[in-house]
Coordinates of C-alpha atoms in Angstrom, one line a residue:
Chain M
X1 CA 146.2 37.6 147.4
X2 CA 147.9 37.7 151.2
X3 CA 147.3 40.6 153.2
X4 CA 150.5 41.5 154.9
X5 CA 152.0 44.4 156.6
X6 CA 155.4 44.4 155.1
X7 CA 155.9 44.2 151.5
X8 CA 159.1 41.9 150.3
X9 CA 160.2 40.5 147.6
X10 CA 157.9 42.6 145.4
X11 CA 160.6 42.3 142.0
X12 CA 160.4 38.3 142.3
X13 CA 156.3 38.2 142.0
X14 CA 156.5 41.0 139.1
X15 CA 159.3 38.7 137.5
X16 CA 157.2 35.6 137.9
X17 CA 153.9 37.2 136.5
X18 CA 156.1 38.7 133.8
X19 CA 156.9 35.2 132.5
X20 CA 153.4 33.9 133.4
X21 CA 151.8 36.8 131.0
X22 CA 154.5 36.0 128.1
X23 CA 152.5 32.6 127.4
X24 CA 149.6 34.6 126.9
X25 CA 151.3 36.6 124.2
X26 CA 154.3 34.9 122.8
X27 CA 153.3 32.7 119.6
X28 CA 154.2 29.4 118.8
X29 CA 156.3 30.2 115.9
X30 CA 158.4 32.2 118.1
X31 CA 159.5 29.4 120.0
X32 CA 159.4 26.0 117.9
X33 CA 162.0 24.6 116.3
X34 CA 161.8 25.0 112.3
X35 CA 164.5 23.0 111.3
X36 CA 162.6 19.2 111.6
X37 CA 163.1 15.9 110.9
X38 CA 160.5 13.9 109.1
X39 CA 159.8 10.7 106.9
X40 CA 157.0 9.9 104.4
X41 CA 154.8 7.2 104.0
X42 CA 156.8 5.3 102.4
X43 CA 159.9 5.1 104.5
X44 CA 160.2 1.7 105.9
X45 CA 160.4 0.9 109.6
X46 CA 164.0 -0.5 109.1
X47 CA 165.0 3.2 107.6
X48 CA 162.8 4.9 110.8
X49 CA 164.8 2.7 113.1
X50 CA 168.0 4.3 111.6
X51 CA 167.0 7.5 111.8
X52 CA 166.1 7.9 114.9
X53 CA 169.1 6.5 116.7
X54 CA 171.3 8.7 114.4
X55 CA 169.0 12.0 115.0
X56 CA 168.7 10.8 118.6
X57 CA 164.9 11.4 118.4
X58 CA 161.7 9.4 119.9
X59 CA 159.4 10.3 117.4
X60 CA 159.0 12.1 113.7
X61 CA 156.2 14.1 112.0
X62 CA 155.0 12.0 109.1
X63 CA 154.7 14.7 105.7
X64 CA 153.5 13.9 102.3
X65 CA 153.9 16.4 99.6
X66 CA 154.4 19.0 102.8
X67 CA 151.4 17.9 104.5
X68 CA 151.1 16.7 107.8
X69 CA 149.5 13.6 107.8
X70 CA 150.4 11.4 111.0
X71 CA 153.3 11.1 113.6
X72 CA 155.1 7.7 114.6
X73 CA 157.3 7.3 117.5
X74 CA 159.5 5.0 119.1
X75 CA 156.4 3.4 120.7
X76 CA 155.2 2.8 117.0
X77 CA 158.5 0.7 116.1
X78 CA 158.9 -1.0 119.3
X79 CA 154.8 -2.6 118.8
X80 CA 155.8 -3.2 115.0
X81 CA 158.9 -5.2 116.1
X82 CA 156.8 -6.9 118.7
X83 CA 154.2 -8.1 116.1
X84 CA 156.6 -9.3 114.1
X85 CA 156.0 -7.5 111.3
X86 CA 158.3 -7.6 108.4
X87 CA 161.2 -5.0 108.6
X88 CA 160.1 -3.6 105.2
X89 CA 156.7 -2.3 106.7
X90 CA 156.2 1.2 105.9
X91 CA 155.7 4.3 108.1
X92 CA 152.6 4.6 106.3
X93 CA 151.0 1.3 108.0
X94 CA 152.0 2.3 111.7
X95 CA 151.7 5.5 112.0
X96 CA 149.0 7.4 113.7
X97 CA 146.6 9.1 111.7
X98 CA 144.9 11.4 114.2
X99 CA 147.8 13.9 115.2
X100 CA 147.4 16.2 118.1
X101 CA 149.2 19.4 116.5
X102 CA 149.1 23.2 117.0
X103 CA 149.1 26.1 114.6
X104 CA 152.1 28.3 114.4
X105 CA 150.0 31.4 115.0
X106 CA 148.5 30.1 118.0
X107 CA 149.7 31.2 121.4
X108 CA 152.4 29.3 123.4
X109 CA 149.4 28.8 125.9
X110 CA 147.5 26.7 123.6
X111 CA 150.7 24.0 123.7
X112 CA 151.0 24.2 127.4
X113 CA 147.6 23.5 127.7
X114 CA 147.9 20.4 125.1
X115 CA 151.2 19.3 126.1
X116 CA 149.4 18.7 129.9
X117 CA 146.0 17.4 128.1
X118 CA 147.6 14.3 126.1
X119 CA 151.4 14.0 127.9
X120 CA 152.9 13.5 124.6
X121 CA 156.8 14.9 124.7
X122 CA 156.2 16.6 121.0
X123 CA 154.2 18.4 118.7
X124 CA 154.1 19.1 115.2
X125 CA 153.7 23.1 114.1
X126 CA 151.3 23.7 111.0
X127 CA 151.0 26.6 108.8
X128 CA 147.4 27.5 108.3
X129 CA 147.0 25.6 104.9
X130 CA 147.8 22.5 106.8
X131 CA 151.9 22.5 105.9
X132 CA 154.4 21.2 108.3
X133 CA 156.2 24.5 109.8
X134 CA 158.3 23.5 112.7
X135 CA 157.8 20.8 115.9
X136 CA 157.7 22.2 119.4
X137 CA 158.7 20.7 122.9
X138 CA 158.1 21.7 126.3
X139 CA 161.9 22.8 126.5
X140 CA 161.4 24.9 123.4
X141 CA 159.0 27.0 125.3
X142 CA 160.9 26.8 128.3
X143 CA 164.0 28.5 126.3
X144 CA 161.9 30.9 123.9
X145 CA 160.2 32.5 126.6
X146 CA 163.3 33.4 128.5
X147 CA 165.1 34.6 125.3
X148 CA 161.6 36.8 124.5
X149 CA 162.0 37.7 127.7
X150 CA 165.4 39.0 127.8
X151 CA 165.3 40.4 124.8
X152 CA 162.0 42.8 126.4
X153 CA 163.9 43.5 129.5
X154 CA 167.0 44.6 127.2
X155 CA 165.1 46.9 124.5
X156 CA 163.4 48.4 127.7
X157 CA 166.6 49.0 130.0
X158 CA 167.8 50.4 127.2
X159 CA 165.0 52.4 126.2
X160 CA 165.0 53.7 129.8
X161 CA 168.7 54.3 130.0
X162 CA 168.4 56.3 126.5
X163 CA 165.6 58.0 128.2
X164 CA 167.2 58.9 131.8
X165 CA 170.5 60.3 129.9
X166 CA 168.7 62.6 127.7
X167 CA 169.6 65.7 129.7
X168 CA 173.2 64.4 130.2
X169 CA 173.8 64.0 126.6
X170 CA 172.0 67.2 125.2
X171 CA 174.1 70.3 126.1
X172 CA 172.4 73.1 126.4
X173 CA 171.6 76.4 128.5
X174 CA 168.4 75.2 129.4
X175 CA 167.7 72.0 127.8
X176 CA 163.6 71.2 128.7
X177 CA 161.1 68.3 127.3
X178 CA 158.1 69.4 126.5
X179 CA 154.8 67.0 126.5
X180 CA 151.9 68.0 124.6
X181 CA 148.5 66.5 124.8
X182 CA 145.0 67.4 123.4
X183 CA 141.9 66.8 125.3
X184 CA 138.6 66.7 124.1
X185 CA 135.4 68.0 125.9
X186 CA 133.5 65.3 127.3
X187 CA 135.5 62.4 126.0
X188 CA 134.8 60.5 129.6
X189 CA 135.9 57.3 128.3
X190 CA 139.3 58.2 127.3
X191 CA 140.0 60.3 130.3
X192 CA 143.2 60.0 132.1
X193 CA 144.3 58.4 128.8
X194 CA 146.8 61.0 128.5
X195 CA 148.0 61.0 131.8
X196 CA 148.7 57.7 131.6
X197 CA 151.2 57.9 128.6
X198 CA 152.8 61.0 130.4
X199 CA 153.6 58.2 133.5
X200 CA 155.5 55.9 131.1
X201 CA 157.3 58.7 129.7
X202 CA 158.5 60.0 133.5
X203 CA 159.1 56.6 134.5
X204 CA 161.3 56.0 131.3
X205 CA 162.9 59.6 132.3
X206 CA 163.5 57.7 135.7
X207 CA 161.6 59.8 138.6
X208 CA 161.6 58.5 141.7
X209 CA 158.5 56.9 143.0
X210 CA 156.8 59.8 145.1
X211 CA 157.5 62.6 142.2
X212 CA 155.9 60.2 139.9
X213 CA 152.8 59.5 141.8
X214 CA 152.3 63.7 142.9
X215 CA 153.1 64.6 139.0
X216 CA 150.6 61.8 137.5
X217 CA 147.9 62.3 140.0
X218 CA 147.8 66.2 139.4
X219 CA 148.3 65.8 135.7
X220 CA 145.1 63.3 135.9
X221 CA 143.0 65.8 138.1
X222 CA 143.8 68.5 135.2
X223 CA 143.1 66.0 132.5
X224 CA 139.7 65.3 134.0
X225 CA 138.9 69.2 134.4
X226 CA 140.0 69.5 130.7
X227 CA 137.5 66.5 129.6
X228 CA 134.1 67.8 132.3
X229 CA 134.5 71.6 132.9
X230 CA 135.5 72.8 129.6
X231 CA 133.6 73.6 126.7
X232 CA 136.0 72.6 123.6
X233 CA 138.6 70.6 125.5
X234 CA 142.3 72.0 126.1
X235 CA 145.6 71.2 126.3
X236 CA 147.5 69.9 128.5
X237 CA 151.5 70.8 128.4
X238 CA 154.0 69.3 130.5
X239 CA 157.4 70.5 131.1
X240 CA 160.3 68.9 132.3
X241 CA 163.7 69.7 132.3
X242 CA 166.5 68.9 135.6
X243 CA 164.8 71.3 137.8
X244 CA 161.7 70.7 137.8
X245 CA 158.1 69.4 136.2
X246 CA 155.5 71.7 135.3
X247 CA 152.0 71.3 134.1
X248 CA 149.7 73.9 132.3
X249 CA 146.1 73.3 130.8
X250 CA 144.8 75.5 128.7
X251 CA 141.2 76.2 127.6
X252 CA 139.2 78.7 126.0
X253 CA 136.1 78.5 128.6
X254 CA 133.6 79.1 130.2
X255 CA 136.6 80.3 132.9
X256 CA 135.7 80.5 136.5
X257 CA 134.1 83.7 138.4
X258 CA 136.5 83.4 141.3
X259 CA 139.5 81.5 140.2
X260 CA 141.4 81.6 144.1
X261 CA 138.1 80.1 145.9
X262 CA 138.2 77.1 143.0
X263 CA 141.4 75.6 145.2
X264 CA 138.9 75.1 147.8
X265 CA 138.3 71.9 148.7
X266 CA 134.9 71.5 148.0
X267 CA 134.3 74.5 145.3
X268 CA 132.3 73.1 142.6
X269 CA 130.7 73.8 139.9
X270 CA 130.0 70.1 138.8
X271 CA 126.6 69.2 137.4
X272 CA 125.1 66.4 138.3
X273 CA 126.1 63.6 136.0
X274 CA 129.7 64.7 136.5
X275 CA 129.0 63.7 140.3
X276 CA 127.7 60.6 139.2
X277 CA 130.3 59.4 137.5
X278 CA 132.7 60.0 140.7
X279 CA 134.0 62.8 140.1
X280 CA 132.7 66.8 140.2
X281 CA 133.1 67.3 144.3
X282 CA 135.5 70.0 144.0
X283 CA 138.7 67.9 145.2
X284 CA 140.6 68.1 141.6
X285 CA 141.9 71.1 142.2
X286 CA 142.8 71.3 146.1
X287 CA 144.2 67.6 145.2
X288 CA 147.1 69.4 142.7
X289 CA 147.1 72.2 145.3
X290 CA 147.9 69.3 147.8
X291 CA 150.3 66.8 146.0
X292 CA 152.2 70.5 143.9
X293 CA 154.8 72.6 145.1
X294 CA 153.4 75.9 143.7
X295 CA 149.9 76.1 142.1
X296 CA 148.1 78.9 140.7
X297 CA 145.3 79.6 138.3
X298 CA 144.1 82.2 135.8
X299 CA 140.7 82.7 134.5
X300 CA 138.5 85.1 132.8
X301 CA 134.6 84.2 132.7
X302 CA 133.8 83.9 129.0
X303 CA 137.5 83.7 128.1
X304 CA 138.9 80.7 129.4
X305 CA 141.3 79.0 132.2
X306 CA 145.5 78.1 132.4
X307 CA 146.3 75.7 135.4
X308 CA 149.8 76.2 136.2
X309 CA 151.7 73.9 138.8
X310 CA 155.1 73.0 139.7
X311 CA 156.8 70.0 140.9
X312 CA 160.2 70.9 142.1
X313 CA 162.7 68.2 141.8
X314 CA 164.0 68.8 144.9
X315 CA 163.8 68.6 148.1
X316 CA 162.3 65.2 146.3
X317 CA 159.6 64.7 148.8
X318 CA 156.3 65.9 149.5
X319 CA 153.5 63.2 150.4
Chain A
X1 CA 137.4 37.4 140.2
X2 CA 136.6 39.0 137.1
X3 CA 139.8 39.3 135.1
X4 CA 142.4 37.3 134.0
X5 CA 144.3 39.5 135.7
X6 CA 145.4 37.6 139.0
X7 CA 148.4 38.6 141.5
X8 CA 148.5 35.6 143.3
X9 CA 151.7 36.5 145.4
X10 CA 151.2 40.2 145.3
X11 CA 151.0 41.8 148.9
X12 CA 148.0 44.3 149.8
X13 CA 149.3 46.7 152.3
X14 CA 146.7 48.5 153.2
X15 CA 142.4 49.2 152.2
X16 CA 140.3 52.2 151.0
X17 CA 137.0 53.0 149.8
X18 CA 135.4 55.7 148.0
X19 CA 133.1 56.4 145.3
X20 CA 134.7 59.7 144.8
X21 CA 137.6 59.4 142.8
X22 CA 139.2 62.7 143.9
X23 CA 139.2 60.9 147.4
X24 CA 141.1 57.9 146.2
X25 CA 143.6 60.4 144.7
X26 CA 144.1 62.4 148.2
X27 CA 145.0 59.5 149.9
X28 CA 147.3 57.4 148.1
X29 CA 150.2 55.7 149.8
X30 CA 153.6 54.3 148.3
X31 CA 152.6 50.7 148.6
X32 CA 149.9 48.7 147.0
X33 CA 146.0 49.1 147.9
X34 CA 143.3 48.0 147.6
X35 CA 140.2 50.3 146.8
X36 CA 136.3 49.4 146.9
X37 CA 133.9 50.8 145.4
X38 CA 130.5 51.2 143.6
X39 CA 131.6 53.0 140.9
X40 CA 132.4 50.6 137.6
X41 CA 133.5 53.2 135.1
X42 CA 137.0 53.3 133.2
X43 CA 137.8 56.3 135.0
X44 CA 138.5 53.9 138.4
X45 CA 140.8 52.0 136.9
X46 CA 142.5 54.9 135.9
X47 CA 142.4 56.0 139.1
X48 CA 143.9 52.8 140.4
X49 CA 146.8 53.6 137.3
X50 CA 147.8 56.8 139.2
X51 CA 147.6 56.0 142.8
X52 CA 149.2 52.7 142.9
X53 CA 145.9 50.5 143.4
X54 CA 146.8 47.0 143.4
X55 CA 143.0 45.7 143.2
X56 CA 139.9 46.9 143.3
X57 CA 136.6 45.0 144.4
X58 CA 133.1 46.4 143.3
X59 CA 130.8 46.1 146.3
X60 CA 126.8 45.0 146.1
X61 CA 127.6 42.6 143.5
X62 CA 128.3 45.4 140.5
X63 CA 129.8 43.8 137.4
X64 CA 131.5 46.5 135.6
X65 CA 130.8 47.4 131.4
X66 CA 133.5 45.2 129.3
X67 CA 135.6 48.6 128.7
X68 CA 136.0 48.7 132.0
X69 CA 137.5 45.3 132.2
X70 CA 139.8 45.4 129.3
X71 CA 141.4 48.6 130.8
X72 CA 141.6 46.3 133.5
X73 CA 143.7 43.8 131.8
X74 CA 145.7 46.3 129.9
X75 CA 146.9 47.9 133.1
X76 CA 147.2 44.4 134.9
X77 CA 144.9 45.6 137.6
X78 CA 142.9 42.7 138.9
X79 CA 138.9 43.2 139.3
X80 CA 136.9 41.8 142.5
X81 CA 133.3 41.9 142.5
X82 CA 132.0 41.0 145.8
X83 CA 128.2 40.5 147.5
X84 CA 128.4 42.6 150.4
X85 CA 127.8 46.3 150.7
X86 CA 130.5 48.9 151.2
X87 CA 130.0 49.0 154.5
X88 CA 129.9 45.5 155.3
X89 CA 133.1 45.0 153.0
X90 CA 135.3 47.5 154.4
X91 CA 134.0 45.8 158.0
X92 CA 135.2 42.6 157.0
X93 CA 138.3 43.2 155.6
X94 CA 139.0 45.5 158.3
X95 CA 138.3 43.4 161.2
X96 CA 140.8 41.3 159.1
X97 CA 143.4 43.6 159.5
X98 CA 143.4 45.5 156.7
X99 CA 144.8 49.0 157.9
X100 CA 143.6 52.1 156.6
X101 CA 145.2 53.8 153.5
X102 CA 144.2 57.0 154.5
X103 CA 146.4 59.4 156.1
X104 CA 144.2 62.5 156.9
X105 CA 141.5 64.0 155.1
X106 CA 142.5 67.1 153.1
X107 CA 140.1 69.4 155.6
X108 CA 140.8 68.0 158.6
X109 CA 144.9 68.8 158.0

């Protein structure tokens, strides 16, 4: 990791690590080729010799009865014409027994990895019950990962298109999204959960980079008030339509004494473990005061608490 | 290092650290940071999630719950665990050139 004052060519590294993480998820079968040649046992060298200068091949999975049972390559004929052996020697004799393969299930990490351990140029794909499935290449990774790839990047420019057009395509008044999210009291683990789902869905919509990071930071902040200051939980709503964003939480108590002084930075009300775990200072609030264009709050003590704020889509920026 | 999770080309641009994740919050900036910290719970990587974290190195040596480093994973946020204290990180890295990601604090505006 270089430390740098300017930041450049920021798309290239995310393309790069893009295609790095797809051999961590992609499977073999995705990318091996099914359709394979093979001999049996008892093919004779003469009839291997034929077939691979018609396939154009250096080597063939050896199968009997489905079952992979040994590879010969062009290495194997070439030492069995240079011992002299008769040209109606089988596959069977000269084959080798101990085949390096990989499992079609397996990621396409494991035949990097094996392709670089033993240099061979092939390797047979088996089903787990041992049956020959497909053979795989270094070039066959090579292409399947950029048609994966390209495949992704369509479904989610698409996806993203879809999503950005929504209020072009739906005529309306006043058309608005609506994104609805239950929190439960005290679920500490899965806090900011919903937050983080809400970020997909603007960055789908398209908002542009600072509205995106003053929206999910606020909507995080109310998440975590939901989750540590509450005693059932909430809700948290979000509302978008070409105007603006808004968020509300609602909950149904305790409620604060002195809702105006809660936007304070500092105000808490935090108990100690709530500290502990990093938050509880009494920043959540002046941090959506802060990064919001309007933010208010009602409460009643005993009753309960709604968080409004509003992100006005423009003027676009305030940082 | 303690993900698989590894940037190798990605650019820091600047450093922050807190243990209060309301601070991290207040002072994001556009570009990748980096944030230190003692804290090791799943709510710092969220953190990092909204406020465009690029890494984040635990300080004193702290090795985080598993949780915490699958969330890691799943968001592609790489995890640092280092041996020096906060302050003696934040010196370092720093003196390296580092610049601060904080713009002002929210009561000294």
């Amino acid at each position: 990791m270089s430390i740098k004052e300017k930041s450049k060519g920021k798309n290239e590294v995310n393309e790069l690590t893009r295609v790095q993480e797809l051999v961590y998820e992609v499977r073999v079968k995705e990318v091996m080729t099914s359709e394979v040649v093979t001999v049996s046992p008892d093919t004779t060298m003469r009839d291997l010799m034929r077939i691979l200068r018609t396939k154009k091949i250096s080597g063939v999975p050896v199968v009997d009865g489905g079952d992979l049972i040994g590879i010969i390559s062009l290495e194997d004929l070439v030492k069995a014409v240079a011992d002299r052996q008769r040209p109606q020697d089988t596959v069977g004799n000269r084959m080798t027994r101990k085949v390096v393969f990989v499992r079609a299930d397996e990621l396409a990490v494991q035949a990097v990895n094996l392709f670089a351990q033993h240099g061979y140029g092939r390797l047979p794909v088996v089903d787990n019950d041992g049956k020959l499935v497909g053979i795989l290449t270094g070039s066959d990774i090579t292409r399947g990962l950029l048609r994966v790839l390209s495949q992704r990047y369509q479904a989610e420019e698409i996806r993203r298109y879809r999503a950005s057009h929504i209020f072009k395509d739906i005529d309306s008044e006043q058309t608005s999204l609506i994104l609805s999210y239950h929190i439960a009291a005290g679920d500490f683990d899965h806090g900011g959960a919903a937050t983080s789902k809400l970020k997909r869905a603007l960055e789908r919509l398209g908002a542009n980079p600072a509205l995106l990071r003053r929206v999910t930071i606020s909507s995080y902040e109310a998440e975590m008030n939901l989750i540590l200051h509450t005693t059932r939980g909430g809700e948290l709503r979000v509302v978008i339509n070409p105007e603006r964003i808004v968020i509300i939480t609602e909950d149904d108590g305790p409620g604060i004494e002195d809702a105006e002084a809660a936007f304070k930075p500092g105000f808490t009300t935090a108990a100690d473990w709530v500290r502990e775990l990093g938050f509880g200072a009494g920043m959540g609030l002046a941090n959506i005061k802060r990064y919001s264009d309007h933010a208010s709050i009602e409460s009643l003590p005993d009753k309960g608490s709604r968080l409004l704020a509003v992100f006005e889509m423009s003027p676009p920026d305030k940082t | 290092m303690l993900t698989e999770t590894f940037h190798g080309e990605a650019e820091i641009a600047s450093g922050g650290a807190a243990d209060l994740m309301s601070d991290v919050l207040a002072f994001t900036t556009e570009k990748n940071s980096l944030l230190l910290s003692g804290l090791t719970n799943q709510q710092v990587l969220r953190t990092a999630e909204m406020a465009n974290i690029g890494a984040i190195v635990f300080v004193r040596g702290k090795i985080p719950p598993p949780p915490t480093i699958e969330l890691a994973e799943k968001l592609s946020i790489p995890l640092i665990s280092c041996c020096h204290s906060m302050y003696q990180a934040c010196g370092l890295l720093s003196n390296a050139g580092l610049p601060d990601n904080g713009v002002a604090s929210i009561l000294c505006q």
